[in-house]
Amino acid sequence: PNPDRIAILDNLMYDNGTDPVPEIKAAMLTQFTRRGPDVFANIGSAQEPDNCILQKEQYITFGLKKWSKCERTNTHDIDTYLLADGAPPREIENDEDRTKRLYQGICAGCHAYNMRMIGPPTLAIQALYHKNPEGIANYIADPHKIRPDYPPMPTQSHLSEELRRKVAEYMLEIQK
Ligand code: HEC
C-alpha cells in the first residue's frame, strides 16, 4: 500500500479522468479543474521525494509536487528486479513491530486511513469500533457482508486469536 521509489517513465495516456471517483472529484474542486488527473498521488508516502516522473508536464497530475525528474528514460538495461543475493531475512524486533508489520502487510492493502480503497477507511472503522477491539477481532475471523457497495472481506482466520486481537487494537490506535 505504501510503495517507495516509484518511477513513471514515458507512458501513453489518453481518455483519462473523465469519470473520477468522488475522492478525486473533491481534490479536483480544490484545483478548480473539471478534468481528472492522469496521475494522482495520495498524500502520505507518495509524497516522498524518492519518487520520480520523467516528463511531468506531459500529463495532468495531482499530488506530485515533490516528485523529482527521473534520471533514466527507459528500462532497457534492467533484466530483473530481483536482488542478486535475495533479500536478507526480516528482523522482527518485538511484538509491537510484528503487529505493525502485520497490519501494514495485510490490512493496509485494502484499508487506507482516510479514503475508500478496497475496504472502508480505517477512520470509519475506528468510529464504528471505538474501544471495541474484540469486535474487530471477531469480525475479521469470520467476516460477513455488510456494505452493498463493497466486495466481501476475506477471512483472516489464518491469524491466531492473539494476533487478531493485537492487530485490532493496532487498527483502533493508528492515526494516519
Ligand atoms: C482483500 C481486502 C481486505 C483485507 C486484506 C482486509 N480487509 Fe477489512 N474489509 C474489506 C472490505 C471490502 C470490507 C467491507 C466489507 C463489507 O462491508 O461487506 C472490510 C471491512 C472491515 C471491517 C468493518 C466491519 C464492519 O463491521 O463494518 C473491519 C473492522 C475490517 N475490515 C478489519 C480488517 C483488518 C483488521 C484487516 C487485517 C487483518 C483487514 N480488515 C483486511 C477488505 C479487506
PDB file of C-alpha atoms and ligand atoms in Angstrom:
ATOM      1  CA  PRO A   1       0.000   0.000   0.000  1.00  0.00           C
ATOM      2  CA  ASN A   2       2.913   2.384   0.501  1.00  0.00           C
ATOM      3  CA  PRO A   3       5.250   1.968  -2.436  1.00  0.00           C
ATOM      4  CA  ASP A   4       8.641   3.646  -2.379  1.00  0.00           C
ATOM      5  CA  ARG A   5      10.774   4.815  -5.268  1.00  0.00           C
ATOM      6  CA  ILE A   6       8.043   4.941  -7.871  1.00  0.00           C
ATOM      7  CA  ALA A   7       9.421   5.822 -11.309  1.00  0.00           C
ATOM      8  CA  ILE A   8       6.980   6.836 -14.024  1.00  0.00           C
ATOM      9  CA  LEU A   9       8.760   6.913 -17.367  1.00  0.00           C
ATOM     10  CA  ASP A  10       7.181   7.694 -20.720  1.00  0.00           C
ATOM     11  CA  ASN A  11       3.646   6.352 -20.808  1.00  0.00           C
ATOM     12  CA  LEU A  12       0.858   6.760 -23.299  1.00  0.00           C
ATOM     13  CA  MET A  13      -2.225   8.013 -21.501  1.00  0.00           C
ATOM     14  CA  TYR A  14      -5.474   9.056 -23.072  1.00  0.00           C
ATOM     15  CA  ASP A  15      -9.127   9.415 -22.137  1.00  0.00           C
ATOM     16  CA  ASN A  16      -8.172   9.618 -18.513  1.00  0.00           C
ATOM     17  CA  GLY A  17     -10.063  11.329 -15.764  1.00  0.00           C
ATOM     18  CA  THR A  18     -13.447  11.545 -17.430  1.00  0.00           C
ATOM     19  CA  ASP A  19     -15.279   9.753 -14.638  1.00  0.00           C
ATOM     20  CA  PRO A  20     -13.224  10.037 -11.469  1.00  0.00           C
ATOM     21  CA  VAL A  21     -14.200   8.547  -8.103  1.00  0.00           C
ATOM     22  CA  PRO A  22     -15.619  11.011  -5.525  1.00  0.00           C
ATOM     23  CA  GLU A  23     -12.313  11.437  -3.651  1.00  0.00           C
ATOM     24  CA  ILE A  24     -10.612  12.586  -6.832  1.00  0.00           C
ATOM     25  CA  LYS A  25     -13.519  14.847  -7.731  1.00  0.00           C
ATOM     26  CA  ALA A  26     -13.131  16.513  -4.341  1.00  0.00           C
ATOM     27  CA  ALA A  27      -9.416  17.020  -4.967  1.00  0.00           C
ATOM     28  CA  MET A  28     -10.207  18.483  -8.412  1.00  0.00           C
ATOM     29  CA  LEU A  29     -12.515  21.043  -6.857  1.00  0.00           C
ATOM     30  CA  THR A  30      -9.635  22.392  -4.807  1.00  0.00           C
ATOM     31  CA  GLN A  31      -7.730  22.908  -8.064  1.00  0.00           C
ATOM     32  CA  PHE A  32     -10.648  24.417  -9.985  1.00  0.00           C
ATOM     33  CA  THR A  33     -10.325  21.819 -12.657  1.00  0.00           C
ATOM     34  CA  ARG A  34     -13.046  19.809 -14.336  1.00  0.00           C
ATOM     35  CA  ARG A  35     -10.802  17.200 -15.862  1.00  0.00           C
ATOM     36  CA  GLY A  36      -9.447  14.466 -13.668  1.00  0.00           C
ATOM     37  CA  PRO A  37      -5.704  13.854 -13.487  1.00  0.00           C
ATOM     38  CA  ASP A  38      -3.756  11.217 -15.407  1.00  0.00           C
ATOM     39  CA  VAL A  39      -1.638  10.571 -12.343  1.00  0.00           C
ATOM     40  CA  PHE A  40      -2.880  11.055  -8.822  1.00  0.00           C
ATOM     41  CA  ALA A  41      -0.664  10.573  -5.787  1.00  0.00           C
ATOM     42  CA  ASN A  42      -2.382  10.260  -2.458  1.00  0.00           C
ATOM     43  CA  ILE A  43      -0.897  12.123   0.474  1.00  0.00           C
ATOM     44  CA  GLY A  44       1.500  10.183   2.661  1.00  0.00           C
ATOM     45  CA  SER A  45       4.371   8.165   1.422  1.00  0.00           C
ATOM     46  CA  ALA A  46       3.573   9.007  -2.199  1.00  0.00           C
ATOM     47  CA  GLN A  47       4.915  12.461  -1.379  1.00  0.00           C
ATOM     48  CA  GLU A  48       8.378  11.214  -0.568  1.00  0.00           C
ATOM     49  CA  PRO A  49      10.955  12.865  -2.776  1.00  0.00           C
ATOM     50  CA  ASP A  50      12.371   9.498  -3.850  1.00  0.00           C
ATOM     51  CA  ASN A  51       9.556   9.157  -6.377  1.00  0.00           C
ATOM     52  CA  CYS A  52      10.201  10.415  -9.890  1.00  0.00           C
ATOM     53  CA  ILE A  53       8.390  11.087 -13.128  1.00  0.00           C
ATOM     54  CA  LEU A  54      10.143  11.632 -16.411  1.00  0.00           C
ATOM     55  CA  GLN A  55       8.043  14.309 -18.086  1.00  0.00           C
ATOM     56  CA  LYS A  56       5.526  15.618 -15.628  1.00  0.00           C
ATOM     57  CA  GLU A  57       4.393  18.352 -17.978  1.00  0.00           C
ATOM     58  CA  GLN A  58       3.046  15.765 -20.425  1.00  0.00           C
ATOM     59  CA  TYR A  59       0.315  14.734 -18.048  1.00  0.00           C
ATOM     60  CA  ILE A  60      -2.268  16.248 -15.798  1.00  0.00           C
ATOM     61  CA  THR A  61      -1.013  15.334 -12.348  1.00  0.00           C
ATOM     62  CA  PHE A  62      -2.149  15.865  -8.822  1.00  0.00           C
ATOM     63  CA  GLY A  63      -0.099  15.479  -5.666  1.00  0.00           C
ATOM     64  CA  LEU A  64       3.256  15.062  -7.424  1.00  0.00           C
ATOM     65  CA  LYS A  65       4.789  18.348  -6.298  1.00  0.00           C
ATOM     66  CA  LYS A  66       7.767  16.780  -4.592  1.00  0.00           C
ATOM     67  CA  TRP A  67       8.453  14.192  -7.261  1.00  0.00           C
ATOM     68  CA  SER A  68      11.760  14.664  -8.992  1.00  0.00           C
ATOM     69  CA  LYS A  69      12.551  14.163 -12.654  1.00  0.00           C
ATOM     70  CA  CYS A  70      13.683  10.574 -13.313  1.00  0.00           C
ATOM     71  CA  GLU A  71      17.291  10.142 -14.273  1.00  0.00           C
ATOM     72  CA  ARG A  72      16.658   7.168 -16.515  1.00  0.00           C
ATOM     73  CA  THR A  73      14.490   7.374 -19.630  1.00  0.00           C
ATOM     74  CA  ASN A  74      13.808   3.666 -20.168  1.00  0.00           C
ATOM     75  CA  THR A  75      14.305   0.224 -18.591  1.00  0.00           C
ATOM     76  CA  HIS A  76      16.312  -1.358 -21.394  1.00  0.00           C
ATOM     77  CA  ASP A  77      19.262  -2.111 -19.142  1.00  0.00           C
ATOM     78  CA  ILE A  78      17.173  -3.840 -16.462  1.00  0.00           C
ATOM     79  CA  ASP A  79      16.844  -7.619 -16.805  1.00  0.00           C
ATOM     80  CA  THR A  80      15.336  -8.338 -13.433  1.00  0.00           C
ATOM     81  CA  TYR A  81      14.203  -6.533 -10.329  1.00  0.00           C
ATOM     82  CA  LEU A  82      15.118  -9.476  -8.096  1.00  0.00           C
ATOM     83  CA  LEU A  83      18.005  -8.824  -5.736  1.00  0.00           C
ATOM     84  CA  ALA A  84      21.134 -10.697  -6.803  1.00  0.00           C
ATOM     85  CA  ASP A  85      21.612 -12.354  -3.404  1.00  0.00           C
ATOM     86  CA  GLY A  86      17.998 -12.482  -2.325  1.00  0.00           C
ATOM     87  CA  ALA A  87      16.647 -10.382   0.494  1.00  0.00           C
ATOM     88  CA  PRO A  88      18.062 -10.770   3.984  1.00  0.00           C
ATOM     89  CA  PRO A  89      15.623 -12.359   6.459  1.00  0.00           C
ATOM     90  CA  ARG A  90      13.399  -9.802   8.087  1.00  0.00           C
ATOM     91  CA  GLU A  91      14.259  -8.941  11.661  1.00  0.00           C
ATOM     92  CA  ILE A  92      11.144  -8.676  13.755  1.00  0.00           C
ATOM     93  CA  GLU A  93      12.158  -6.651  16.770  1.00  0.00           C
ATOM     94  CA  ASN A  94       9.295  -7.229  19.186  1.00  0.00           C
ATOM     95  CA  ASP A  95       5.565  -7.866  19.407  1.00  0.00           C
ATOM     96  CA  GLU A  96       4.726  -4.282  18.651  1.00  0.00           C
ATOM     97  CA  ASP A  97       6.797  -4.390  15.498  1.00  0.00           C
ATOM     98  CA  ARG A  98       5.165  -7.665  14.472  1.00  0.00           C
ATOM     99  CA  THR A  99       1.672  -6.214  14.836  1.00  0.00           C
ATOM    100  CA  LYS A 100       2.563  -3.147  12.841  1.00  0.00           C
ATOM    101  CA  ARG A 101       4.042  -5.241  10.039  1.00  0.00           C
ATOM    102  CA  LEU A 102       1.021  -7.477  10.091  1.00  0.00           C
ATOM    103  CA  TYR A 103      -1.303  -4.509   9.729  1.00  0.00           C
ATOM    104  CA  GLN A 104       0.808  -2.879   7.033  1.00  0.00           C
ATOM    105  CA  GLY A 105       1.325  -6.149   5.196  1.00  0.00           C
ATOM    106  CA  ILE A 106      -2.283  -7.372   5.214  1.00  0.00           C
ATOM    107  CA  CYS A 107      -4.931  -4.886   6.300  1.00  0.00           C
ATOM    108  CA  ALA A 108      -3.435  -1.727   4.795  1.00  0.00           C
ATOM    109  CA  GLY A 109      -3.542  -3.390   1.388  1.00  0.00           C
ATOM    110  CA  CYS A 110      -7.314  -2.827   1.471  1.00  0.00           C
ATOM    111  CA  HIS A 111      -7.881  -0.255   4.226  1.00  0.00           C
ATOM    112  CA  ALA A 112      -6.395   3.213   3.752  1.00  0.00           C
ATOM    113  CA  TYR A 113      -6.556   5.616   6.639  1.00  0.00           C
ATOM    114  CA  ASN A 114      -8.997   8.220   5.428  1.00  0.00           C
ATOM    115  CA  MET A 115     -10.140   7.238   1.995  1.00  0.00           C
ATOM    116  CA  ARG A 116     -12.028   4.405   0.409  1.00  0.00           C
ATOM    117  CA  MET A 117      -9.799   1.765  -1.079  1.00  0.00           C
ATOM    118  CA  ILE A 118     -10.912  -1.855  -1.428  1.00  0.00           C
ATOM    119  CA  GLY A 119     -12.376  -1.732   2.053  1.00  0.00           C
ATOM    120  CA  PRO A 120     -13.800   1.172   4.050  1.00  0.00           C
ATOM    121  CA  PRO A 121     -11.376   3.726   5.534  1.00  0.00           C
ATOM    122  CA  THR A 122      -9.718   2.883   8.843  1.00  0.00           C
ATOM    123  CA  LEU A 123     -11.049   6.154  10.236  1.00  0.00           C
ATOM    124  CA  ALA A 124     -14.630   4.947   9.673  1.00  0.00           C
ATOM    125  CA  ILE A 125     -13.811   1.620  11.306  1.00  0.00           C
ATOM    126  CA  GLN A 126     -12.299   3.418  14.289  1.00  0.00           C
ATOM    127  CA  ALA A 127     -15.557   5.317  14.732  1.00  0.00           C
ATOM    128  CA  LEU A 128     -17.605   2.125  14.458  1.00  0.00           C
ATOM    129  CA  TYR A 129     -15.477   0.066  16.811  1.00  0.00           C
ATOM    130  CA  HIS A 130     -14.382   2.691  19.289  1.00  0.00           C
ATOM    131  CA  LYS A 131     -12.995   0.859  22.350  1.00  0.00           C
ATOM    132  CA  ASN A 132     -14.103  -2.478  20.922  1.00  0.00           C
ATOM    133  CA  PRO A 133     -11.053  -4.310  19.558  1.00  0.00           C
ATOM    134  CA  GLU A 134     -12.769  -7.599  20.416  1.00  0.00           C
ATOM    135  CA  GLY A 135     -15.495  -6.730  17.917  1.00  0.00           C
ATOM    136  CA  ILE A 136     -12.922  -6.262  15.153  1.00  0.00           C
ATOM    137  CA  ALA A 137     -11.051  -9.429  16.141  1.00  0.00           C
ATOM    138  CA  ASN A 138     -14.297 -11.402  15.876  1.00  0.00           C
ATOM    139  CA  TYR A 139     -15.405  -9.814  12.617  1.00  0.00           C
ATOM    140  CA  ILE A 140     -12.141 -10.490  10.804  1.00  0.00           C
ATOM    141  CA  ALA A 141     -12.142 -14.146  11.868  1.00  0.00           C
ATOM    142  CA  ASP A 142     -15.424 -14.640  10.032  1.00  0.00           C
ATOM    143  CA  PRO A 143     -16.388 -11.541   8.034  1.00  0.00           C
ATOM    144  CA  HIS A 144     -19.930 -11.291   6.730  1.00  0.00           C
ATOM    145  CA  LYS A 145     -21.175  -8.976   4.032  1.00  0.00           C
ATOM    146  CA  ILE A 146     -22.244  -5.578   5.354  1.00  0.00           C
ATOM    147  CA  ARG A 147     -21.940  -2.873   2.712  1.00  0.00           C
ATOM    148  CA  PRO A 148     -23.698  -3.437  -0.599  1.00  0.00           C
ATOM    149  CA  ASP A 149     -21.210  -1.251  -2.478  1.00  0.00           C
ATOM    150  CA  TYR A 150     -18.077  -3.065  -1.247  1.00  0.00           C
ATOM    151  CA  PRO A 151     -16.746  -6.519  -2.085  1.00  0.00           C
ATOM    152  CA  PRO A 152     -16.762  -9.115   0.690  1.00  0.00           C
ATOM    153  CA  MET A 153     -13.792  -9.042   3.047  1.00  0.00           C
ATOM    154  CA  PRO A 154     -11.724 -12.259   3.035  1.00  0.00           C
ATOM    155  CA  THR A 155     -11.421 -14.088   6.345  1.00  0.00           C
ATOM    156  CA  GLN A 156      -8.349 -13.558   8.486  1.00  0.00           C
ATOM    157  CA  SER A 157      -8.822 -16.815  10.362  1.00  0.00           C
ATOM    158  CA  HIS A 158      -5.255 -17.717   9.362  1.00  0.00           C
ATOM    159  CA  LEU A 159      -4.209 -15.365  12.187  1.00  0.00           C
ATOM    160  CA  SER A 160      -4.231 -16.681  15.742  1.00  0.00           C
ATOM    161  CA  GLU A 161      -6.772 -15.262  18.160  1.00  0.00           C
ATOM    162  CA  GLU A 162      -3.997 -13.343  19.866  1.00  0.00           C
ATOM    163  CA  LEU A 163      -2.741 -11.767  16.646  1.00  0.00           C
ATOM    164  CA  ARG A 164      -6.273 -10.871  15.558  1.00  0.00           C
ATOM    165  CA  ARG A 165      -6.782  -9.121  18.832  1.00  0.00           C
ATOM    166  CA  LYS A 166      -3.462  -7.283  18.588  1.00  0.00           C
ATOM    167  CA  VAL A 167      -3.999  -6.152  15.023  1.00  0.00           C
ATOM    168  CA  ALA A 168      -7.492  -4.984  16.002  1.00  0.00           C
ATOM    169  CA  GLU A 169      -6.058  -2.877  18.813  1.00  0.00           C
ATOM    170  CA  TYR A 170      -3.484  -1.507  16.404  1.00  0.00           C
ATOM    171  CA  MET A 171      -6.173  -0.599  13.865  1.00  0.00           C
ATOM    172  CA  LEU A 172      -8.007   1.408  16.507  1.00  0.00           C
ATOM    173  CA  GLU A 173      -4.847   3.248  17.546  1.00  0.00           C
ATOM    174  CA  ILE A 174      -3.287   4.363  14.299  1.00  0.00           C
ATOM    175  CA  GLN A 175      -3.624   7.985  13.384  1.00  0.00           C
ATOM    176  CA  LYS A 176      -2.562   8.216   9.782  1.00  0.00           C
TER     177      LYS A 176
HETATM  178  C1  HEC B   1      -8.665  -8.021   0.479  1.00  0.00           C
HETATM  179  C2  HEC B   1      -9.099  -6.798   1.111  1.00  0.00           C
HETATM  180  C3  HEC B   1      -9.162  -6.712   2.618  1.00  0.00           C
HETATM  181  C4  HEC B   1      -8.193  -7.037   3.528  1.00  0.00           C
HETATM  182  C5  HEC B   1      -6.831  -7.633   3.270  1.00  0.00           C
HETATM  183  C6  HEC B   1      -8.719  -6.664   4.813  1.00  0.00           C
HETATM  184  N1  HEC B   1      -9.975  -6.142   4.688  1.00  0.00           N
HETATM  185 FE1  HEC B   1     -11.166  -5.479   6.175  1.00  0.00          FE
HETATM  186  N2  HEC B   1     -12.638  -5.109   4.831  1.00  0.00           N
HETATM  187  C7  HEC B   1     -12.554  -5.277   3.482  1.00  0.00           C
HETATM  188  C8  HEC B   1     -13.808  -4.949   2.845  1.00  0.00           C
HETATM  189  C9  HEC B   1     -14.109  -4.993   1.374  1.00  0.00           C
HETATM  190  C10 HEC B   1     -14.684  -4.584   3.895  1.00  0.00           C
HETATM  191  C11 HEC B   1     -16.150  -4.184   3.786  1.00  0.00           C
HETATM  192  C12 HEC B   1     -16.990  -5.439   3.867  1.00  0.00           C
HETATM  193  C13 HEC B   1     -18.454  -5.150   3.892  1.00  0.00           C
HETATM  194  O1  HEC B   1     -18.851  -4.072   4.351  1.00  0.00           O
HETATM  195  O2  HEC B   1     -19.221  -6.030   3.483  1.00  0.00           O
HETATM  196  C14 HEC B   1     -13.904  -4.687   5.126  1.00  0.00           C
HETATM  197  C15 HEC B   1     -14.409  -4.393   6.389  1.00  0.00           C
HETATM  198  C16 HEC B   1     -13.666  -4.415   7.540  1.00  0.00           C
HETATM  199  C17 HEC B   1     -14.169  -4.031   8.836  1.00  0.00           C
HETATM  200  C18 HEC B   1     -15.568  -3.421   9.117  1.00  0.00           C
HETATM  201  C19 HEC B   1     -16.560  -4.374   9.674  1.00  0.00           C
HETATM  202  C20 HEC B   1     -17.865  -3.639   9.995  1.00  0.00           C
HETATM  203  O3  HEC B   1     -18.492  -4.035  10.991  1.00  0.00           O
HETATM  204  O4  HEC B   1     -18.239  -2.693   9.314  1.00  0.00           O
HETATM  205  C21 HEC B   1     -13.153  -4.226   9.730  1.00  0.00           C
HETATM  206  C22 HEC B   1     -13.202  -3.972  11.225  1.00  0.00           C
HETATM  207  C23 HEC B   1     -12.018  -4.727   8.984  1.00  0.00           C
HETATM  208  N3  HEC B   1     -12.365  -4.834   7.671  1.00  0.00           N
HETATM  209  C24 HEC B   1     -10.784  -5.028   9.546  1.00  0.00           C
HETATM  210  C25 HEC B   1      -9.708  -5.546   8.839  1.00  0.00           C
HETATM  211  C26 HEC B   1      -8.443  -5.945   9.440  1.00  0.00           C
HETATM  212  C27 HEC B   1      -8.087  -5.763  10.902  1.00  0.00           C
HETATM  213  C28 HEC B   1      -7.683  -6.460   8.452  1.00  0.00           C
HETATM  214  C29 HEC B   1      -6.287  -7.052   8.546  1.00  0.00           C
HETATM  215  C30 HEC B   1      -6.093  -8.180   9.431  1.00  0.00           C
HETATM  216  C31 HEC B   1      -8.464  -6.386   7.225  1.00  0.00           C
HETATM  217  N4  HEC B   1      -9.679  -5.830   7.507  1.00  0.00           N
HETATM  218  C32 HEC B   1      -8.017  -6.822   5.987  1.00  0.00           C
HETATM  219  C33 HEC B   1     -11.443  -5.686   2.779  1.00  0.00           C
HETATM  220  C34 HEC B   1     -10.279  -6.152   3.358  1.00  0.00           C
END
